[in-house]
mmCIF file of C-alpha atoms in Angstrom:
data_model
loop_
_atom_site.group_PDB
_atom_site.id
_atom_site.type_symbol
_atom_site.label_atom_id
_atom_site.label_comp_id
_atom_site.label_asym_id
_atom_site.label_seq_id
_atom_site.Cartn_x
_atom_site.Cartn_y
_atom_site.Cartn_z
ATOM 1 C CA UNK T 17 27.273 3.599 25.919
ATOM 2 C CA UNK T 18 28.831 0.266 25.020
ATOM 3 C CA UNK T 19 30.455 1.615 21.849
ATOM 4 C CA UNK T 20 31.874 4.650 23.653
ATOM 5 C CA UNK T 21 33.346 2.452 26.375
ATOM 6 C CA UNK T 22 35.452 0.272 24.077
ATOM 7 C CA UNK T 23 39.156 1.052 23.829
ATOM 8 C CA UNK T 24 39.323 0.940 20.048
ATOM 9 C CA UNK T 25 42.550 1.761 18.228
ATOM 10 C CA UNK T 26 43.170 3.033 14.686
ATOM 11 C CA UNK T 27 42.699 0.145 12.268
ATOM 12 C CA UNK T 28 40.607 -1.981 14.637
ATOM 13 C CA UNK T 29 37.503 -3.399 12.976
ATOM 14 C CA UNK T 30 33.912 -3.833 14.145
ATOM 15 C CA UNK T 31 32.286 -6.543 12.019
ATOM 16 C CA UNK T 32 28.543 -6.379 11.422
ATOM 17 C CA UNK T 33 25.949 -7.144 8.748
ATOM 18 C CA UNK T 34 24.142 -4.924 6.256
ATOM 19 C CA UNK T 35 20.841 -5.658 8.063
ATOM 20 C CA UNK T 36 21.450 -3.517 11.155
ATOM 21 C CA UNK T 37 19.320 -0.727 12.588
ATOM 22 C CA UNK T 38 20.204 2.604 10.994
ATOM 23 C CA UNK T 39 20.631 4.524 14.249
ATOM 24 C CA UNK T 40 23.187 1.981 15.477
ATOM 25 C CA UNK T 41 25.050 2.086 12.156
ATOM 26 C CA UNK T 42 25.328 5.833 12.756
ATOM 27 C CA UNK T 43 26.525 5.387 16.340
ATOM 28 C CA UNK T 44 29.283 2.985 15.266
ATOM 29 C CA UNK T 45 30.357 5.273 12.419
ATOM 30 C CA UNK T 46 30.692 8.143 14.879
ATOM 31 C CA UNK T 47 32.858 6.021 17.192
ATOM 32 C CA UNK T 48 34.992 4.913 14.254
ATOM 33 C CA UNK T 49 35.488 8.487 13.094
ATOM 34 C CA UNK T 50 36.721 9.422 16.561
ATOM 35 C CA UNK T 51 38.959 6.393 17.100
ATOM 36 C CA UNK T 52 40.197 5.546 13.612
ATOM 37 C CA UNK T 53 38.524 2.125 13.750
ATOM 38 C CA UNK T 54 36.624 0.650 10.784
ATOM 39 C CA UNK T 55 32.975 -0.406 10.656
ATOM 40 C CA UNK T 56 32.749 -3.413 8.337
ATOM 41 C CA UNK T 57 29.226 -4.160 7.039
ATOM 42 C CA UNK T 58 29.235 -7.697 5.681
ATOM 43 C CA UNK T 59 26.438 -8.466 3.172
ATOM 44 C CA UNK T 60 23.954 -11.204 4.135
ATOM 45 C CA UNK T 61 21.938 -12.183 1.048
ATOM 46 C CA UNK T 62 18.183 -12.558 0.755
ATOM 47 C CA UNK T 63 16.871 -15.203 1.068
ATOM 48 C CA UNK T 64 19.463 -15.832 3.779
ATOM 49 C CA UNK T 65 19.860 -19.603 3.369
ATOM 50 C CA UNK T 66 20.536 -21.896 6.329
ATOM 51 C CA UNK T 67 21.796 -20.636 9.712
ATOM 52 C CA UNK T 68 25.221 -22.002 8.803
ATOM 53 C CA UNK T 69 25.111 -20.003 5.561
ATOM 54 C CA UNK T 70 24.376 -16.816 7.504
ATOM 55 C CA UNK T 71 27.243 -17.371 9.928
ATOM 56 C CA UNK T 72 29.646 -18.231 7.114
ATOM 57 C CA UNK T 73 28.628 -15.115 5.182
ATOM 58 C CA UNK T 74 29.270 -12.963 8.234
ATOM 59 C CA UNK T 75 32.535 -14.690 9.069
ATOM 60 C CA UNK T 76 33.875 -13.978 5.582
ATOM 61 C CA UNK T 77 34.378 -10.437 6.890
ATOM 62 C CA UNK T 78 36.639 -11.418 9.796
ATOM 63 C CA UNK T 79 40.237 -10.219 9.497
ATOM 64 C CA UNK T 80 43.286 -9.999 11.719
ATOM 65 C CA UNK T 81 42.069 -6.526 12.786
ATOM 66 C CA UNK T 82 38.580 -7.605 13.862
ATOM 67 C CA UNK T 83 37.976 -6.835 17.552
ATOM 68 C CA UNK T 84 34.191 -6.756 17.863
ATOM 69 C CA UNK T 85 31.309 -8.672 16.244
ATOM 70 C CA UNK T 86 28.059 -6.710 16.428
ATOM 71 C CA UNK T 87 24.881 -8.357 15.135
ATOM 72 C CA UNK T 88 21.114 -8.196 15.559
ATOM 73 C CA UNK T 89 19.255 -11.140 17.046
ATOM 74 C CA UNK T 90 16.164 -10.120 15.076
ATOM 75 C CA UNK T 91 16.883 -7.551 12.390
ATOM 76 C CA UNK T 92 14.919 -4.325 12.047
ATOM 77 C CA UNK T 93 14.854 -3.700 8.264
ATOM 78 C CA UNK T 94 14.459 -7.331 7.161
ATOM 79 C CA UNK T 95 12.908 -8.933 10.291
ATOM 80 C CA UNK T 96 15.171 -11.995 10.070
ATOM 81 C CA UNK T 97 16.090 -14.144 13.066
ATOM 82 C CA UNK T 98 19.874 -14.450 12.957
ATOM 83 C CA UNK T 99 21.708 -17.486 14.456
ATOM 84 C CA UNK T 100 23.360 -15.377 17.132
ATOM 85 C CA UNK T 101 24.228 -18.290 19.460
ATOM 86 C CA UNK T 102 26.569 -19.716 16.832
ATOM 87 C CA UNK T 103 27.938 -16.232 16.075
ATOM 88 C CA UNK T 104 28.729 -15.807 19.761
ATOM 89 C CA UNK T 105 30.378 -19.238 19.966
ATOM 90 C CA UNK T 106 32.637 -18.446 17.016
ATOM 91 C CA UNK T 107 33.455 -15.028 18.439
ATOM 92 C CA UNK T 108 34.405 -16.526 21.802
ATOM 93 C CA UNK T 109 36.699 -19.064 20.129
ATOM 94 C CA UNK T 110 38.340 -16.286 18.113
ATOM 95 C CA UNK T 111 38.777 -13.989 21.122
ATOM 96 C CA UNK T 112 36.345 -11.392 19.748
ATOM 97 C CA UNK T 113 33.828 -9.373 21.761
ATOM 98 C CA UNK T 114 30.269 -10.388 20.778
ATOM 99 C CA UNK T 115 27.648 -7.643 21.097
ATOM 100 C CA UNK T 116 24.023 -8.490 20.250
ATOM 101 C CA UNK T 117 21.239 -6.002 19.566
ATOM 102 C CA UNK T 118 18.084 -7.749 20.796
ATOM 103 C CA UNK T 119 15.707 -4.790 20.562
ATOM 104 C CA UNK T 120 12.863 -6.844 19.031
ATOM 105 C CA UNK T 121 13.406 -10.037 21.030
ATOM 106 C CA UNK T 122 11.865 -9.740 24.553
ATOM 107 C CA UNK T 123 8.289 -11.010 24.299
ATOM 108 C CA UNK T 124 8.887 -12.050 20.684
ATOM 109 C CA UNK T 125 11.349 -14.952 20.911
ATOM 110 C CA UNK T 126 12.336 -17.248 23.791
ATOM 111 C CA UNK T 127 15.491 -15.750 25.325
ATOM 112 C CA UNK T 128 18.012 -17.433 27.629
ATOM 113 C CA UNK T 129 20.992 -15.108 27.988
ATOM 114 C CA UNK T 130 23.164 -17.661 29.764
ATOM 115 C CA UNK T 131 22.691 -20.156 26.926
ATOM 116 C CA UNK T 132 23.053 -17.580 24.161
ATOM 117 C CA UNK T 133 26.630 -16.760 25.098
ATOM 118 C CA UNK T 134 26.766 -13.080 24.129
ATOM 119 C CA UNK T 135 29.319 -10.909 25.894
ATOM 120 C CA UNK T 136 26.889 -7.983 25.789
ATOM 121 C CA UNK T 137 23.175 -8.121 24.989
ATOM 122 C CA UNK T 138 20.654 -5.293 24.867
ATOM 123 C CA UNK T 139 16.898 -5.713 24.657
ATOM 124 C CA UNK T 140 13.914 -3.356 24.550
ATOM 125 C CA UNK T 141 10.872 -4.233 26.644
ATOM 126 C CA UNK T 142 8.484 -1.655 25.165
ATOM 127 C CA UNK T 143 8.135 -3.413 21.831
ATOM 128 C CA UNK T 144 6.862 -7.014 21.843
ATOM 129 C CA UNK T 145 6.768 -7.364 25.627
ATOM 130 C CA UNK T 146 4.338 -4.401 25.723
ATOM 131 C CA UNK T 147 6.010 -2.723 28.700
ATOM 132 C CA UNK T 148 6.077 1.108 28.818
ATOM 133 C CA UNK T 149 8.395 3.069 26.556
ATOM 134 C CA UNK T 150 11.764 3.669 28.153
ATOM 135 C CA UNK T 151 12.048 0.157 29.580
ATOM 136 C CA UNK T 152 15.013 -1.841 28.324
ATOM 137 C CA UNK T 153 17.921 -3.842 29.702
ATOM 138 C CA UNK T 154 21.659 -4.217 29.311
ATOM 139 C CA UNK T 155 23.271 -7.589 30.024
ATOM 140 C CA UNK T 156 27.025 -8.064 30.235
ATOM 141 C CA UNK T 157 28.985 -11.162 31.220
ATOM 142 C CA UNK T 158 30.884 -10.612 34.451
ATOM 143 C CA UNK T 159 34.187 -10.960 32.608
ATOM 144 C CA UNK T 160 33.459 -7.883 30.450
ATOM 145 C CA UNK T 161 31.536 -5.678 32.886
ATOM 146 C CA UNK T 162 34.648 -3.710 33.808
ATOM 147 C CA UNK T 163 34.922 -2.534 30.186
ATOM 148 C CA UNK T 164 31.670 -0.584 30.314
ATOM 149 C CA UNK T 165 31.557 2.914 31.744
ATOM 150 C CA UNK T 166 28.262 4.733 32.382
ATOM 151 C CA UNK T 167 27.243 7.630 30.163
ATOM 152 C CA UNK T 168 26.004 9.439 33.270
ATOM 153 C CA UNK T 169 28.363 9.408 36.259
ATOM 154 C CA UNK T 170 26.331 9.784 39.430
ATOM 155 C CA UNK T 171 26.133 8.458 42.997
ATOM 156 C CA UNK T 172 26.554 4.844 41.925
ATOM 157 C CA UNK T 173 30.131 5.576 40.818
ATOM 158 C CA UNK T 174 32.419 5.242 43.844
ATOM 159 C CA UNK T 175 29.259 4.485 45.800
ATOM 160 C CA UNK T 176 29.253 5.253 49.515
ATOM 161 C CA UNK T 177 26.936 2.294 50.080
ATOM 162 C CA UNK T 178 27.896 -0.212 47.376
ATOM 163 C CA UNK T 179 25.665 -3.113 46.488
ATOM 164 C CA UNK T 180 26.675 -6.617 45.471
ATOM 165 C CA UNK T 181 27.564 -5.474 41.942
ATOM 166 C CA UNK T 182 29.659 -2.407 41.168
ATOM 167 C CA UNK T 183 28.458 -2.755 37.557
ATOM 168 C CA UNK T 184 24.841 -2.282 38.632
ATOM 169 C CA UNK T 185 25.800 0.586 40.937
ATOM 170 C CA UNK T 186 27.555 2.405 38.093
ATOM 171 C CA UNK T 187 24.767 2.132 35.559
ATOM 172 C CA UNK T 188 21.527 1.959 37.532
ATOM 173 C CA UNK T 189 21.823 5.044 39.748
ATOM 174 C CA UNK T 190 21.765 8.114 37.499
ATOM 175 C CA UNK T 191 20.389 10.756 39.828
ATOM 176 C CA UNK T 192 16.962 12.164 38.937
ATOM 177 C CA UNK T 193 15.280 9.675 36.627
ATOM 178 C CA UNK T 194 11.711 8.382 36.419
ATOM 179 C CA UNK T 195 11.820 4.623 37.187
ATOM 180 C CA UNK T 196 8.139 4.021 36.375
ATOM 181 C CA UNK T 197 8.797 2.208 33.067
ATOM 182 C CA UNK T 198 11.207 -0.208 34.745
ATOM 183 C CA UNK T 199 8.906 -0.820 37.725
ATOM 184 C CA UNK T 200 5.996 -1.609 35.387
ATOM 185 C CA UNK T 201 7.935 -4.149 33.305
ATOM 186 C CA UNK T 202 7.379 -7.097 35.712
ATOM 187 C CA UNK T 203 3.632 -6.585 35.242
ATOM 188 C CA UNK T 204 4.077 -6.941 31.467
ATOM 189 C CA UNK T 205 6.078 -10.151 31.998
ATOM 190 C CA UNK T 206 3.361 -11.542 34.295
ATOM 191 C CA UNK T 207 0.636 -10.568 31.827
ATOM 192 C CA UNK T 208 2.190 -12.659 29.081
ATOM 193 C CA UNK T 209 3.129 -15.537 31.369
ATOM 194 C CA UNK T 210 -0.450 -15.817 32.649
ATOM 195 C CA UNK T 211 -1.835 -15.951 29.083
ATOM 196 C CA UNK T 212 0.352 -18.703 27.612
ATOM 197 C CA UNK T 213 2.180 -16.265 25.358
ATOM 198 C CA UNK T 214 4.003 -19.076 23.562
ATOM 199 C CA UNK T 215 0.631 -20.041 22.111
ATOM 200 C CA UNK T 216 -0.110 -16.395 21.252
ATOM 201 C CA UNK T 217 3.234 -16.128 19.444
ATOM 202 C CA UNK T 218 2.485 -19.306 17.500
ATOM 203 C CA UNK T 219 -0.907 -17.952 16.410
ATOM 204 C CA UNK T 220 0.687 -14.659 15.375
ATOM 205 C CA UNK T 221 3.378 -16.481 13.397
ATOM 206 C CA UNK T 222 0.752 -18.510 11.550
ATOM 207 C CA UNK T 223 -1.204 -15.352 10.745
ATOM 208 C CA UNK T 224 1.979 -13.657 9.545
ATOM 209 C CA UNK T 225 2.792 -16.558 7.213
ATOM 210 C CA UNK T 226 -0.748 -16.408 5.851
ATOM 211 C CA UNK T 227 -0.295 -12.674 5.206
ATOM 212 C CA UNK T 228 3.039 -13.226 3.440
ATOM 213 C CA UNK T 229 1.442 -15.765 1.116
ATOM 214 C CA UNK T 230 -1.327 -13.319 0.235
ATOM 215 C CA UNK T 231 1.183 -10.500 -0.280
ATOM 216 C CA UNK T 232 3.299 -12.639 -2.611
ATOM 217 C CA UNK T 233 0.222 -13.573 -4.660
ATOM 218 C CA UNK T 234 -0.826 -9.927 -4.867
ATOM 219 C CA UNK T 235 2.555 -8.381 -5.681
ATOM 220 C CA UNK T 236 4.067 -11.288 -7.650
ATOM 221 C CA UNK T 237 7.257 -10.677 -5.668
ATOM 222 C CA UNK T 238 9.348 -13.627 -4.507
ATOM 223 C CA UNK T 239 9.400 -14.198 -0.710
ATOM 224 C CA UNK T 240 12.491 -12.798 0.994
ATOM 225 C CA UNK T 241 12.734 -15.591 3.545
ATOM 226 C CA UNK T 242 11.369 -18.933 4.691
ATOM 227 C CA UNK T 243 8.762 -19.144 7.503
ATOM 228 C CA UNK T 244 11.399 -20.437 9.942
ATOM 229 C CA UNK T 245 13.484 -17.286 9.399
ATOM 230 C CA UNK T 246 10.909 -15.013 11.036
ATOM 231 C CA UNK T 247 8.776 -14.789 14.166
ATOM 232 C CA UNK T 248 5.858 -12.347 14.353
ATOM 233 C CA UNK T 249 7.390 -9.806 11.981
ATOM 234 C CA UNK T 250 8.508 -10.050 8.359
ATOM 235 C CA UNK T 251 9.506 -7.875 5.434
ATOM 236 C CA UNK T 252 7.989 -8.302 1.983
ATOM 237 C CA UNK T 253 8.950 -6.706 -1.321
ATOM 238 C CA UNK T 254 6.409 -4.342 -2.884
ATOM 239 C CA UNK T 255 6.412 -3.205 -6.545
ATOM 240 C CA UNK T 256 6.883 0.541 -6.091
ATOM 241 C CA UNK T 257 9.758 2.973 -6.032
ATOM 242 C CA UNK T 258 7.817 5.695 -4.210
ATOM 243 C CA UNK T 259 7.731 4.058 -0.788
ATOM 244 C CA UNK T 260 6.891 7.293 1.021
ATOM 245 C CA UNK T 261 3.801 7.847 -1.112
ATOM 246 C CA UNK T 262 2.602 4.284 -0.475
ATOM 247 C CA UNK T 263 3.150 4.616 3.268
ATOM 248 C CA UNK T 264 1.319 7.946 3.387
ATOM 249 C CA UNK T 265 -1.625 6.686 1.297
ATOM 250 C CA UNK T 266 -1.995 3.602 3.480
ATOM 251 C CA UNK T 267 -2.413 5.827 6.510
ATOM 252 C CA UNK T 268 -4.327 8.725 4.979
ATOM 253 C CA UNK T 269 -6.842 6.599 3.042
ATOM 254 C CA UNK T 270 -7.058 3.418 5.126
ATOM 255 C CA UNK T 271 -5.691 4.342 8.573
ATOM 256 C CA UNK T 272 -3.060 1.603 8.283
ATOM 257 C CA UNK T 273 0.216 2.505 9.994
ATOM 258 C CA UNK T 274 2.991 0.294 8.620
ATOM 259 C CA UNK T 275 6.658 0.809 7.661
ATOM 260 C CA UNK T 276 7.332 1.061 3.921
ATOM 261 C CA UNK T 277 10.937 1.881 3.036
ATOM 262 C CA UNK T 278 13.948 1.331 0.810
ATOM 263 C CA UNK T 279 16.667 -1.112 1.865
ATOM 264 C CA UNK T 280 19.568 -2.226 -0.337
ATOM 265 C CA UNK T 281 17.745 -1.069 -3.483
ATOM 266 C CA UNK T 282 14.617 -2.993 -2.506
ATOM 267 C CA UNK T 283 11.216 -1.519 -1.684
ATOM 268 C CA UNK T 284 10.012 -3.271 1.455
ATOM 269 C CA UNK T 285 6.918 -3.347 3.620
ATOM 270 C CA UNK T 286 7.396 -4.671 7.157
ATOM 271 C CA UNK T 287 4.406 -6.426 8.665
ATOM 272 C CA UNK T 288 4.101 -7.047 12.417
ATOM 273 C CA UNK T 289 1.453 -9.307 13.969
ATOM 274 C CA UNK T 290 0.890 -8.974 17.718
ATOM 275 C CA UNK T 291 -1.574 -10.672 20.039
ATOM 276 C CA UNK T 292 -4.204 -7.984 19.492
ATOM 277 C CA UNK T 293 -4.155 -8.374 15.678
ATOM 278 C CA UNK T 294 -6.686 -10.507 13.828
ATOM 279 C CA UNK T 295 -7.274 -11.912 10.372
ATOM 280 C CA UNK T 296 -9.496 -8.901 9.714
ATOM 281 C CA UNK T 297 -6.446 -6.635 10.054
ATOM 282 C CA UNK T 298 -4.577 -8.674 7.454
ATOM 283 C CA UNK T 299 -7.582 -8.599 5.122
ATOM 284 C CA UNK T 300 -7.765 -4.800 5.462
ATOM 285 C CA UNK T 301 -4.088 -4.458 4.516
ATOM 286 C CA UNK T 302 -4.413 -6.744 1.488
ATOM 287 C CA UNK T 303 -7.505 -4.882 0.267
ATOM 288 C CA UNK T 304 -5.741 -1.542 0.623
ATOM 289 C CA UNK T 305 -2.624 -2.714 -1.197
ATOM 290 C CA UNK T 306 -4.700 -4.271 -3.968
ATOM 291 C CA UNK T 307 -6.275 -0.882 -4.642
ATOM 292 C CA UNK T 308 -3.117 1.217 -4.219
ATOM 293 C CA UNK T 309 -0.828 -1.026 -6.266
ATOM 294 C CA UNK T 310 -3.336 -1.605 -9.075
#
């Protein structure tokens, strides 16, 4: 919806990284094909280096035609936490629209949208917040809300009983839609708040780091990032070229469901540790990989 709303012209550029979610790469390419704009994927190396290194690597792709900076807060293929606050600050100074994909952030990382400074931020609540599927949010600074048009035009457009925000009227009222996932999300927020979820996240991070150490010892592959670059999710290199076969064997033989995929000519396994996971789960994965990679 955001991409379709932008008034892009031929030659305009959307700057991003090569760590973005594949479906969103496809959405931007479609918009560029229709508008004549260019989608510029700037490489961010692994290991990524310091936050300043990441921002500098991204900013090397800025040109006089750049109009939009689109970046993940926490990447999907590589599970890195990007320094999006600094990206947004630079974008604001340069007069560029900063759009942040925060799909993996709610319930995973502390999030203060007013401090972050993004023009537009989108987050999914069904992942790490454990709300029902279909629950997500769109945040837009007041100054840019008029840019965004709803995909579905319904009673909220030219509302006969407008609320305090025309932006909310436009996007929230879409006719016949099941609101159950949205109405259940506050219960998910309360659940985590009542259980000191900061402590749960810290335990999960420690367990993840332990798993990465074991994986590196098993595979003899260099770590792709430092512990401070990740939260409860991380990618690790695995010594195979047949990633589909490894993924299928992990499930068929050991009932372990885990992403194994190719990214930038690397074979990666992405490990996620949530509050319900234990050291026994990590041990089961390591045992399975030891047998399958032998």
